[in-house]
Amino acid sequence: MAKIIVGVMGPGSASEETLATAEKLGQLIAEQGWILLTGGRNAGVMDATSRGAKESGGLTVGILPTGDRSGMSPNVDIPIVTDVGSARNNINVLSSEIVIACGVGMGTISEVLLAAKAGKYVILLHQTSSSKAFLEEFSSPRIHFVFTAEEAITLAKELLQRQSNN
Amino acid sequence: MAKIIVGVMGPGSASEETLATAEKLGQLIAEQGWILLTGGRNAGVMDATSRGAKESGGLTVGILPTGDRSGMSPNVDIPIVTDVGSARNNINVLSSEIVIACGVGMGTISEVLLAAKAGKYVILLHQTSSSKAFLEEFSSPRIHFVFTAEEAITLAKELLQRQSNN
Amino acid sequence: MAKIIVGVMGPGSASEETLATAEKLGQLIAEQGWILLTGGRNAGVMDATSRGAKESGGLTVGILPTGDRSGMSPNVDIPIVTDVGSARNNINVLSSEIVIACGVGMGTISEVLLAAKAGKYVILLHQTSSSKAFLEEFSSPRIHFVFTAEEAITLAKELLQRQSNN
Amino acid sequence: MAKIIVGVMGPGSASEETLATAEKLGQLIAEQGWILLTGGRNAGVMDATSRGAKESGGLTVGILPTGDRSGMSPNVDIPIVTDVGSARNNINVLSSEIVIACGVGMGTISEVLLAAKAGKYVILLHQTSSSKAFLEEFSSPRIHFVFTAEEAITLAKELLQRQSNN
């Protein structure tokens, strides 16, 4: 039976604080027994959160934009080699039962928008006042803002429960 | 030799005013002898701008998310049937030499972000104060805001010129 | 209203004879007023058939595997930049109302199979005895073999007529 | 560190004998500690080989053509939801370190061709005389034919060794 897959999206370059949260998210996701899915590259939030999941004995999937494994995070267990460039952003969000976005970047917010458009729940951390104001304007019941990795996981559990009841 | 292709992106549902600008953009693009590229669906900005281009005798390309021509705008001359869903957003922007975004929508802003990330010039109209504030925060020299279809075309000409000089 | 789009698929490296047929196919497609669609690269059958279409004043679309226009045939009018690598083979066939395959190559026959699977008519030329035997084994009423460019176009006209009657 | 991923490709409808081999392949792949990757649908070879892997306690990845999990094999642990239709065939082969094709189908042979073109080793079983003759004509050192699941796994081990030495 399919395992629970939670995606963590975030920029390839991020602040220490954002990376620390990403790592913590990975740890907590692994502790829940969920599979962590990221964009798979050896950079920023993708790498930090995958490292966190491995520290807690989790399993990590990386959806790579490239046509081979070059540039892959060493913390990815299962690299999916798409060779579709940024079009893989849509695969990231469709493959995740819940999308957690940690930090702000062009690719990251494109994923948040694609996720919400596809009817996915999205939980956001480390947003700026302008990214928050922009995303709130859509008035989407799918988009949620939290402050800590722990809050993100608590909310993810609730939302997964709500989804499985539907 | 490859013709000049200008993409117009915008939501499938939009205000009368936004649709009127979209139609005007299509007319002006056709008058320049450029090819108009859109997401191809029979809805909102995509359809309005394609109709405008046809009114002025232009040629229109539609990059469809579906696996056949169902749901296509009747104003599309050349439908490209991708069957890749929202992943086609990236094809829209990569195939356009200049991207013009008219209005705000989840898909539209995902395209703006993918375009800027790919190094494309993006010209935006009919933004909200929050979408403008959000996009300005990236401080990207690629992202430009204008108020009218005429300004958009004047700026597009300048930017195309700048690109061809590089 | 959407124009008629006919795809010509073929290997990036081919014999003089195959290339001559490809060029002839391009000429005849343009003479019918149809749009020619190819894989867009500056190589083999794709380039030869696009050149033929331009010689007869036609319009050519190239579905590029790359993320920019590098490597594009100079005979492509409308380059579609997909950045999805060989996954663009499926876009080639879905966007073509009729697929003509000229010559044998790994990519070409993958397109023939994807086209027939998607319910497209496929017309083949310059096959080997083994590619013909292999494809005939599927007993698909969609797959047709001819010997000359002229026969291919005559058959394409019939099949387009049959499709528009459905 | 990335685990070893072996792909098993095959038609959605196949003979009892082919399905039995597919199931056996799944078992043997799991016994090697490799991850099994398939096209993920609840049909034919994809489902049979995933079932085999689960019988031996393995881990299974399914690369789905659809935009959600509908039609997924119940034997898939990690569904990757691509929404790119048959374009996902290329993701199947690029994500597999070795591709094993069991049986003949339009989609299956398209994957064999894409795999060989991308420089992947391909091991084939349950071919017809015409599919074998056709594929042999490419004289590719990447394409190998075997008769049993056991031979396929023995050869896969050798080829993985050869790859890791490069």
XYZ file of C-alpha atoms in Angstrom:
664
model
C 0.000 0.000 0.000
C 1.237 3.455 -0.850
C 3.162 5.167 1.925
C 2.488 8.738 3.011
C 4.618 11.176 1.022
C 5.177 14.718 2.255
C 6.964 17.223 0.057
C 9.255 19.945 1.356
C 9.921 22.686 -1.178
C 12.335 25.557 -0.744
C 14.967 27.659 -2.446
C 18.391 26.373 -3.456
C 19.920 29.210 -1.478
C 18.516 30.191 1.922
C 19.378 31.744 5.316
C 20.879 29.694 8.154
C 17.596 29.951 9.999
C 15.546 28.675 7.066
C 17.989 25.804 6.521
C 17.782 24.871 10.209
C 13.990 24.705 9.949
C 14.250 22.637 6.771
C 16.521 20.158 8.522
C 14.143 19.981 11.474
C 11.215 19.364 9.097
C 13.095 16.440 7.588
C 13.726 14.951 11.021
C 10.102 15.265 12.090
C 8.780 13.861 8.811
C 11.037 10.831 9.194
C 9.909 10.392 12.808
C 6.298 10.220 11.616
C 7.224 7.374 9.295
C 6.428 9.509 6.268
C 8.525 9.578 3.111
C 10.163 12.936 2.357
C 9.998 14.222 -1.208
C 12.067 17.164 -2.487
C 13.434 18.623 -5.714
C 16.528 16.508 -5.033
C 19.346 18.928 -5.759
C 22.431 19.305 -3.599
C 21.497 22.812 -2.522
C 19.644 24.827 0.070
C 16.383 23.625 1.548
C 16.253 20.456 -0.599
C 19.549 19.212 0.757
C 19.011 20.388 4.357
C 15.632 18.749 4.757
C 16.847 15.504 3.148
C 19.795 15.474 5.547
C 17.391 15.931 8.450
C 15.286 12.984 7.314
C 18.364 10.768 7.013
C 19.523 11.787 10.505
C 16.250 10.371 11.803
C 16.430 7.219 9.693
C 13.866 8.284 7.117
C 13.527 7.587 3.420
C 14.026 10.401 0.896
C 12.871 10.824 -2.690
C 14.386 13.503 -4.965
C 12.658 14.582 -8.195
C 15.602 15.782 -10.270
C 15.232 18.331 -13.083
C 18.269 16.916 -14.880
C 18.758 13.943 -17.194
C 21.173 12.165 -14.874
C 22.116 12.094 -11.197
C 24.656 14.901 -11.365
C 24.014 17.646 -8.815
C 21.931 15.338 -6.642
C 21.931 15.743 -2.859
C 23.909 12.927 -1.194
C 20.944 12.644 1.182
C 18.555 11.412 -1.492
C 17.794 7.671 -1.364
C 15.550 7.443 -4.408
C 16.453 9.841 -7.219
C 13.792 10.213 -9.916
C 15.567 11.441 -13.032
C 13.023 13.434 -15.034
C 15.056 15.501 -17.551
C 12.130 17.925 -17.747
C 13.803 20.937 -16.097
C 11.508 23.213 -14.118
C 8.507 21.271 -15.414
C 9.419 18.820 -12.646
C 8.035 21.358 -10.151
C 4.566 20.112 -11.043
C 5.624 16.487 -10.435
C 6.962 17.531 -7.016
C 3.624 18.867 -5.882
C 1.377 16.249 -7.481
C 3.411 13.453 -5.884
C 3.153 15.015 -2.403
C 0.060 14.475 -0.291
C 0.923 17.625 1.632
C 3.297 20.332 0.407
C 5.395 22.230 2.950
C 7.167 25.317 1.591
C 10.077 26.590 3.638
C 11.404 29.955 2.497
C 10.783 32.120 -0.561
C 12.194 31.638 -4.028
C 10.899 31.867 -7.590
C 10.797 28.089 -7.986
C 9.377 27.574 -4.494
C 6.456 29.958 -4.898
C 5.758 28.552 -8.370
C 5.365 25.195 -6.612
C 3.079 26.668 -3.952
C 0.842 28.080 -6.688
C 0.817 24.863 -8.711
C 0.042 22.882 -5.557
C -2.864 25.074 -4.489
C -4.180 25.080 -8.048
C -4.083 21.267 -8.065
C -6.084 21.182 -4.823
C -3.191 20.256 -2.529
C -2.849 21.532 1.012
C 0.176 23.804 1.361
C 1.826 24.754 4.649
C 4.234 27.688 4.540
C 7.072 28.778 6.805
C 9.712 31.507 6.640
C 7.677 33.709 4.349
C 8.169 37.441 3.923
C 5.377 39.894 4.618
C 4.922 40.407 0.886
C 4.855 36.715 -0.075
C 2.314 36.135 2.707
C 0.140 39.080 1.627
C 0.292 37.934 -1.991
C -0.659 34.323 -1.254
C -3.414 35.315 1.198
C -5.092 37.334 -1.527
C -6.162 34.099 -3.248
C -8.277 33.342 -0.132
C -7.527 29.667 -0.672
C -8.624 27.326 2.135
C -5.712 25.151 1.019
C -2.959 27.606 2.014
C -1.793 27.736 5.640
C 0.963 29.702 7.394
C 2.839 28.464 10.459
C 5.977 29.544 12.318
C 7.821 26.411 13.396
C 8.644 22.974 12.028
C 6.697 21.420 14.900
C 3.570 23.417 14.042
C 3.950 22.401 10.394
C 3.986 18.715 11.288
C 1.048 18.988 13.692
C -0.964 20.733 10.994
C 0.163 18.236 8.334
C -1.156 15.399 10.493
C -4.538 17.107 10.815
C -4.759 17.807 7.090
C -3.758 14.250 6.143
C -6.476 13.018 8.486
C -8.997 15.357 6.889
C -7.988 14.128 3.418
C -8.272 10.448 4.318
C -11.768 11.078 5.684
C -12.900 12.431 2.328
C 14.413 31.749 -39.958
C 12.578 31.659 -36.676
C 9.878 34.271 -36.284
C 9.497 36.429 -33.166
C 7.234 34.758 -30.631
C 5.662 36.772 -27.820
C 3.738 34.989 -25.086
C 0.708 36.413 -23.352
C -0.156 34.660 -20.094
C -3.202 35.302 -17.971
C -5.931 33.666 -15.928
C -8.725 31.567 -17.391
C -11.187 33.831 -15.624
C -10.661 37.607 -15.561
C -12.432 40.984 -15.359
C -13.863 42.715 -18.429
C -11.109 45.288 -18.198
C -8.348 42.678 -18.104
C -9.915 40.810 -21.016
C -10.124 44.023 -23.039
C -6.418 44.645 -22.461
C -5.655 41.049 -23.422
C -7.534 41.450 -26.682
C -5.718 44.716 -27.387
C -2.368 43.018 -26.698
C -3.224 40.356 -29.254
C -4.070 43.000 -31.854
C -0.860 44.933 -31.285
C 1.297 41.788 -31.315
C -0.212 40.787 -34.665
C 0.344 44.290 -36.024
C 4.041 43.978 -35.175
C 4.208 40.810 -37.251
C 4.999 38.760 -34.157
C 3.505 35.350 -33.440
C 1.296 35.195 -30.355
C 1.754 32.266 -27.994
C -0.686 31.405 -25.202
C -1.795 28.485 -23.044
C -4.365 27.806 -25.755
C -7.509 27.143 -23.752
C -10.914 28.533 -24.620
C -11.017 30.734 -21.528
C -10.172 34.137 -20.166
C -7.024 35.943 -21.197
C -5.783 33.101 -23.444
C -8.876 33.243 -25.604
C -9.262 37.046 -25.567
C -5.711 37.756 -26.643
C -5.838 35.075 -29.358
C -9.071 36.619 -30.657
C -7.368 40.010 -30.748
C -4.478 38.627 -32.769
C -6.854 37.005 -35.263
C -8.794 40.277 -35.636
C -5.549 41.855 -36.805
C -4.636 38.972 -39.111
C -1.984 37.470 -36.844
C -0.873 33.903 -36.261
C -1.570 32.226 -32.901
C 0.054 29.271 -31.172
C -1.631 27.541 -28.204
C 0.307 25.228 -25.885
C -2.431 22.939 -24.601
C -2.189 21.115 -21.260
C -4.456 18.323 -22.526
C -3.842 15.236 -24.640
C -6.141 16.345 -27.452
C -7.646 19.528 -28.855
C -10.707 19.547 -26.615
C -11.166 22.829 -24.754
C -9.007 24.714 -27.241
C -9.743 28.344 -28.086
C -11.263 28.675 -31.590
C -8.765 31.498 -32.096
C -5.732 29.221 -31.981
C -4.154 28.479 -35.370
C -1.436 26.105 -34.241
C -2.372 23.943 -31.258
C 0.530 22.153 -29.604
C -0.920 19.168 -27.759
C 1.397 18.455 -24.835
C -0.603 16.203 -22.446
C 1.666 17.372 -19.624
C -0.920 19.358 -17.632
C 0.414 22.361 -15.749
C 3.967 21.321 -16.639
C 3.178 23.012 -19.955
C 3.500 26.364 -18.154
C 7.260 26.001 -18.444
C 6.989 25.315 -22.184
C 4.881 28.481 -22.545
C 7.567 30.684 -21.091
C 10.605 28.992 -22.638
C 9.034 29.239 -26.096
C 8.318 32.970 -25.706
C 11.049 35.524 -26.362
C 9.155 37.980 -24.184
C 6.466 37.044 -21.679
C 3.584 39.437 -21.067
C 1.403 38.610 -18.060
C -2.040 40.180 -18.027
C -3.892 39.746 -14.743
C -3.276 37.651 -11.648
C -3.925 33.938 -11.232
C -2.139 31.006 -9.660
C -1.092 29.616 -13.041
C -0.208 33.048 -14.397
C 2.093 34.011 -11.546
C 3.691 30.553 -11.635
C 4.551 31.364 -15.253
C 5.943 34.784 -14.336
C 8.222 33.153 -11.762
C 9.343 30.373 -14.120
C 10.009 32.952 -16.828
C 12.095 35.228 -14.644
C 13.966 32.216 -13.272
C 14.762 31.129 -16.836
C 16.141 34.599 -17.617
C 13.197 35.795 -19.705
C 11.966 39.370 -19.714
C 8.486 39.614 -18.206
C 6.120 42.559 -18.661
C 3.158 42.700 -16.291
C -0.214 44.444 -16.490
C -3.346 44.436 -14.345
C -1.517 43.396 -11.207
C -2.782 43.914 -7.674
C -0.809 45.895 -5.138
C 0.143 42.661 -3.391
C 1.239 40.754 -6.519
C 3.325 43.788 -7.516
C 4.909 44.101 -4.051
C 5.639 40.374 -3.993
C 7.267 40.301 -7.425
C 9.246 43.490 -6.816
C 10.850 41.906 -3.778
C 12.915 39.657 -6.071
C 14.591 42.845 -7.415
C 14.817 41.153 -10.788
C 15.939 43.366 -13.682
C 13.846 41.048 -15.852
C 10.476 42.008 -14.340
C 8.707 45.153 -15.578
C 5.324 46.682 -14.783
C 3.280 48.760 -17.225
C -0.299 50.062 -17.339
C -1.504 49.758 -20.919
C -1.253 47.342 -23.826
C 0.473 50.052 -25.858
C 3.156 50.540 -23.188
C 3.647 46.776 -23.039
C 4.318 46.577 -26.772
C 6.652 49.578 -26.777
C 8.637 48.015 -23.947
C 8.598 44.571 -25.616
C 10.153 46.118 -28.732
C 12.929 47.680 -26.665
C 13.619 44.459 -24.796
C 13.659 42.362 -27.976
C 16.139 44.831 -29.416
C 18.274 44.582 -26.282
C 18.194 40.776 -26.500
C 19.169 40.677 -30.159
C 22.141 42.947 -29.420
C 23.503 40.483 -26.868
C -9.566 27.893 -36.790
C -6.792 25.402 -36.256
C -4.734 24.645 -39.333
C -3.869 21.106 -40.453
C -0.603 19.971 -38.875
C 1.301 17.018 -40.311
C 4.324 15.665 -38.488
C 7.367 14.217 -40.186
C 9.582 12.172 -37.890
C 12.925 10.677 -38.769
C 16.449 10.058 -37.544
C 19.023 12.785 -36.989
C 21.360 10.872 -39.267
C 20.074 9.251 -42.466
C 21.032 8.125 -45.988
C 21.014 10.518 -48.945
C 17.967 8.746 -50.303
C 16.028 9.069 -47.054
C 16.960 12.731 -46.784
C 15.806 13.354 -50.354
C 12.434 11.795 -49.548
C 12.208 13.875 -46.382
C 12.824 17.055 -48.348
C 10.212 16.027 -50.913
C 7.708 15.339 -48.117
C 8.264 18.859 -46.799
C 7.645 20.352 -50.229
C 4.442 18.398 -50.772
C 3.125 19.172 -47.280
C 3.679 22.885 -47.889
C 1.972 22.624 -51.285
C -1.112 21.186 -49.563
C -1.230 24.228 -47.287
C -0.530 22.066 -44.272
C 1.808 23.074 -41.459
C 4.870 20.845 -41.066
C 5.823 19.753 -37.551
C 9.158 18.115 -36.704
C 11.504 17.531 -33.776
C 13.160 20.787 -34.820
C 16.847 19.935 -34.591
C 19.417 20.917 -37.197
C 20.009 17.315 -38.244
C 18.914 14.591 -40.611
C 15.291 14.148 -41.555
C 14.039 16.983 -39.305
C 16.188 19.536 -41.079
C 15.741 18.125 -44.602
C 11.958 18.037 -44.442
C 11.811 21.539 -42.907
C 14.041 22.811 -45.728
C 11.695 21.220 -48.265
C 8.688 22.945 -46.714
C 10.437 26.315 -46.784
C 11.401 25.792 -50.450
C 7.695 25.545 -51.205
C 6.739 28.509 -49.035
C 5.334 26.490 -46.149
C 5.270 27.097 -42.414
C 7.346 24.897 -40.099
C 7.046 24.121 -36.395
C 9.910 22.498 -34.471
C 9.358 20.883 -31.064
C 12.805 21.218 -29.482
C 14.034 18.869 -26.735
C 16.335 21.568 -25.352
C 15.770 24.520 -23.037
C 16.749 27.120 -25.626
C 17.011 27.476 -29.402
C 20.540 26.126 -29.698
C 20.825 23.280 -32.209
C 17.642 24.320 -33.983
C 17.256 23.839 -37.734
C 17.478 27.179 -39.586
C 14.402 26.003 -41.483
C 12.129 26.125 -38.446
C 9.768 29.108 -38.323
C 8.133 28.421 -34.977
C 10.416 26.787 -32.419
C 8.639 25.349 -29.370
C 11.223 25.166 -26.594
C 10.169 22.313 -24.310
C 13.255 21.473 -22.192
C 11.804 18.002 -21.651
C 14.395 16.007 -23.626
C 13.106 12.879 -25.329
C 9.774 13.306 -23.549
C 9.070 15.797 -26.326
C 8.633 12.833 -28.679
C 5.145 12.397 -27.251
C 4.355 16.088 -27.874
C 5.499 15.642 -31.484
C 2.994 12.906 -32.162
C 0.067 14.283 -30.167
C 0.362 17.631 -31.949
C 0.339 16.001 -35.406
C -2.938 15.014 -37.023
C -1.046 12.530 -39.167
C 2.438 11.221 -38.407
C 4.772 10.379 -41.287
C 7.920 8.474 -40.317
C 10.763 8.585 -42.789
C 13.616 6.222 -41.984
C 14.490 4.106 -38.958
C 16.024 5.307 -35.712
C 15.508 4.652 -32.026
C 13.773 7.980 -31.479
C 11.777 7.684 -34.700
C 10.344 4.267 -33.946
C 9.594 5.324 -30.363
C 7.483 8.084 -31.925
C 5.747 5.628 -34.280
C 4.810 3.455 -31.297
C 3.638 6.392 -29.171
C 1.603 7.699 -32.112
C -0.127 4.392 -32.827
C -0.769 3.913 -29.104
C -2.398 7.364 -28.975
C -4.663 6.427 -31.888
C -2.876 8.472 -34.545
C -2.522 7.374 -38.140
C 1.120 6.685 -39.007
C 2.521 6.477 -42.526
C 5.979 4.932 -42.875
C 8.636 5.168 -45.561
C 12.211 3.934 -45.896
C 11.732 1.123 -43.415
C 13.916 -1.965 -43.193
C 12.464 -5.434 -43.569
C 12.847 -5.960 -39.831
C 11.258 -2.668 -38.729
C 8.365 -3.379 -41.086
C 7.928 -6.937 -39.799
C 8.083 -5.743 -36.218
C 5.507 -2.972 -36.677
C 3.176 -5.175 -38.734
C 3.001 -7.635 -35.858
C 0.850 -5.172 -33.898
C -1.805 -5.559 -36.638
C -2.729 -1.932 -36.092
C -5.150 -0.433 -38.621
C -3.409 2.857 -37.868
C -0.018 1.858 -39.327
C 0.541 2.147 -43.082
C 3.594 1.574 -45.296
C 4.249 3.416 -48.549
C 7.216 3.788 -50.896
C 7.275 7.372 -52.114
C 6.636 10.869 -50.757
C 3.807 11.262 -53.260
C 2.077 8.100 -52.021
C 2.492 9.310 -48.435
C 0.730 12.589 -49.203
C -2.076 10.927 -51.156
C -2.672 8.564 -48.249
C -2.420 11.392 -45.699
C -5.173 13.261 -47.551
C -7.419 10.197 -47.427
C -6.755 9.608 -43.733
C -7.339 13.265 -42.821
C -10.645 13.051 -44.697
C -11.554 9.878 -42.827
C -10.732 11.548 -39.503
C -12.767 14.669 -40.224
C -15.752 12.469 -41.085
C -15.645 10.834 -37.655
C 23.327 7.461 -0.533
C 21.179 6.620 -3.508
C 19.920 3.058 -3.593
C 20.098 0.845 -6.672
C 16.975 1.227 -8.796
C 16.077 -1.372 -11.414
C 13.183 -0.749 -13.770
C 10.897 -3.453 -15.099
C 8.872 -2.379 -18.121
C 6.159 -4.388 -19.800
C 2.724 -4.250 -21.363
C -0.469 -3.580 -19.432
C -1.895 -6.777 -20.900
C 0.268 -9.908 -21.171
C 0.209 -13.728 -21.238
C 0.184 -15.804 -18.051
C 3.737 -16.849 -18.764
C 4.972 -13.284 -19.168
C 3.183 -12.224 -15.991
C 4.749 -15.127 -14.076
C 8.203 -14.013 -15.217
C 7.400 -10.425 -14.252
C 6.401 -11.533 -10.766
C 9.573 -13.594 -10.456
C 11.665 -10.601 -11.571
C 10.083 -8.519 -8.810
C 10.910 -11.157 -6.215
C 14.524 -11.464 -7.330
C 15.018 -7.693 -7.484
C 13.722 -7.361 -3.931
C 15.996 -10.192 -2.796
C 18.988 -8.268 -4.160
C 18.019 -5.286 -2.014
C 17.327 -3.231 -5.119
C 14.377 -0.883 -5.482
C 11.899 -1.847 -8.207
C 10.637 0.896 -10.511
C 7.680 0.463 -12.883
C 5.072 2.480 -14.749
C 2.907 2.021 -11.666
C -0.464 1.135 -13.168
C -2.703 -1.621 -11.852
C -2.264 -3.724 -14.981
C -0.181 -6.424 -16.589
C 3.560 -6.585 -16.075
C 3.703 -3.405 -13.939
C 1.359 -4.854 -11.353
C 2.733 -8.422 -11.462
C 6.331 -7.419 -10.949
C 5.407 -4.988 -8.143
C 3.450 -7.786 -6.451
C 6.495 -10.033 -6.715
C 8.722 -7.419 -5.094
C 6.269 -6.957 -2.226
C 6.090 -10.753 -1.710
C 9.829 -10.660 -1.075
C 9.674 -7.584 1.173
C 11.003 -5.126 -1.398
C 10.295 -1.471 -2.016
C 8.419 -0.395 -5.161
C 8.256 2.911 -7.020
C 5.559 3.585 -9.627
C 5.893 6.439 -12.136
C 2.245 7.197 -12.919
C 1.152 8.825 -16.194
C -1.919 10.321 -14.510
C -2.457 13.434 -12.402
C -3.557 11.515 -9.331
C -3.248 8.036 -7.828
C -6.269 6.560 -9.598
C -5.457 3.367 -11.484
C -2.348 2.745 -9.400
C -1.236 -0.792 -8.596
C -1.910 -1.637 -4.924
C 1.628 -3.026 -4.894
C 3.261 0.375 -5.359
C 4.821 1.858 -2.218
C 5.977 5.162 -3.649
C 3.731 6.572 -6.381
C 5.251 9.415 -8.385
C 2.349 11.357 -9.895
C 3.630 12.939 -13.098
C 0.516 13.962 -15.088
C 2.624 13.838 -18.245
C 0.937 10.840 -19.914
C 3.198 8.689 -22.072
C 5.976 11.254 -21.672
C 6.532 9.518 -18.335
C 8.057 6.604 -20.281
C 11.247 8.628 -20.537
C 11.256 9.252 -16.775
C 10.884 5.488 -16.231
C 14.032 4.692 -18.137
C 16.171 7.616 -16.989
C 15.402 6.810 -13.342
C 16.400 3.145 -13.763
C 20.049 2.124 -13.607
C 19.175 -0.991 -15.561
C 16.008 -1.466 -17.613
C 14.459 -4.927 -17.874
C 11.724 -5.278 -20.499
C 9.397 -8.224 -20.097
C 7.075 -8.779 -23.047
C 6.230 -6.763 -26.131
C 3.922 -3.746 -26.312
C 3.945 -0.383 -28.015
C 4.734 1.454 -24.795
C 7.257 -1.169 -23.700
C 9.302 -1.088 -26.882
C 9.164 2.729 -26.916
C 10.813 2.529 -23.492
C 13.445 0.065 -24.721
C 14.339 2.459 -27.539
C 14.423 5.531 -25.282
C 16.556 3.626 -22.786
C 19.107 2.447 -25.345
C 19.194 5.931 -26.860
C 19.925 7.384 -23.412
C 22.817 4.949 -22.970
C 21.077 2.620 -20.516
C 21.602 -1.121 -20.451
C 18.440 -2.972 -21.442
C 17.737 -6.638 -20.744
C 14.849 -8.177 -22.657
C 12.694 -11.257 -22.027
C 9.609 -12.727 -23.683
C 10.298 -11.085 -27.014
C 8.895 -12.244 -30.346
C 11.158 -13.212 -33.215
C 10.275 -9.964 -34.971
C 10.845 -7.669 -31.976
C 14.191 -9.398 -31.402
C 15.224 -9.086 -35.059
C 14.180 -5.429 -35.104
C 16.084 -4.494 -31.946
C 19.172 -6.495 -32.950
C 19.413 -4.467 -36.135
C 20.572 -1.438 -34.091
C 23.676 -3.484 -33.125
C 23.617 -1.746 -29.754
C 26.032 -3.128 -27.151
C 23.466 -1.901 -24.611
C 20.706 -4.349 -25.637
C 20.747 -7.907 -24.259
C 18.332 -10.812 -24.608
C 17.823 -13.506 -21.965
C 15.291 -16.272 -21.370
C 14.606 -16.432 -17.646
C 14.168 -14.046 -14.717
C 17.214 -15.611 -13.066
C 19.399 -14.927 -16.114
C 18.114 -11.360 -16.201
C 19.156 -10.742 -12.597
C 22.568 -12.368 -13.047
C 23.200 -10.184 -16.075
C 21.866 -7.071 -14.297
C 24.388 -7.650 -11.502
C 27.219 -7.866 -14.021
C 26.112 -4.738 -15.856
C 25.666 -2.736 -12.639
C 29.194 -3.792 -11.680
C 30.493 -2.719 -15.059
C 28.740 0.659 -14.711
C 30.085 1.314 -11.231
C 33.605 0.591 -12.475
C 33.321 3.285 -15.113
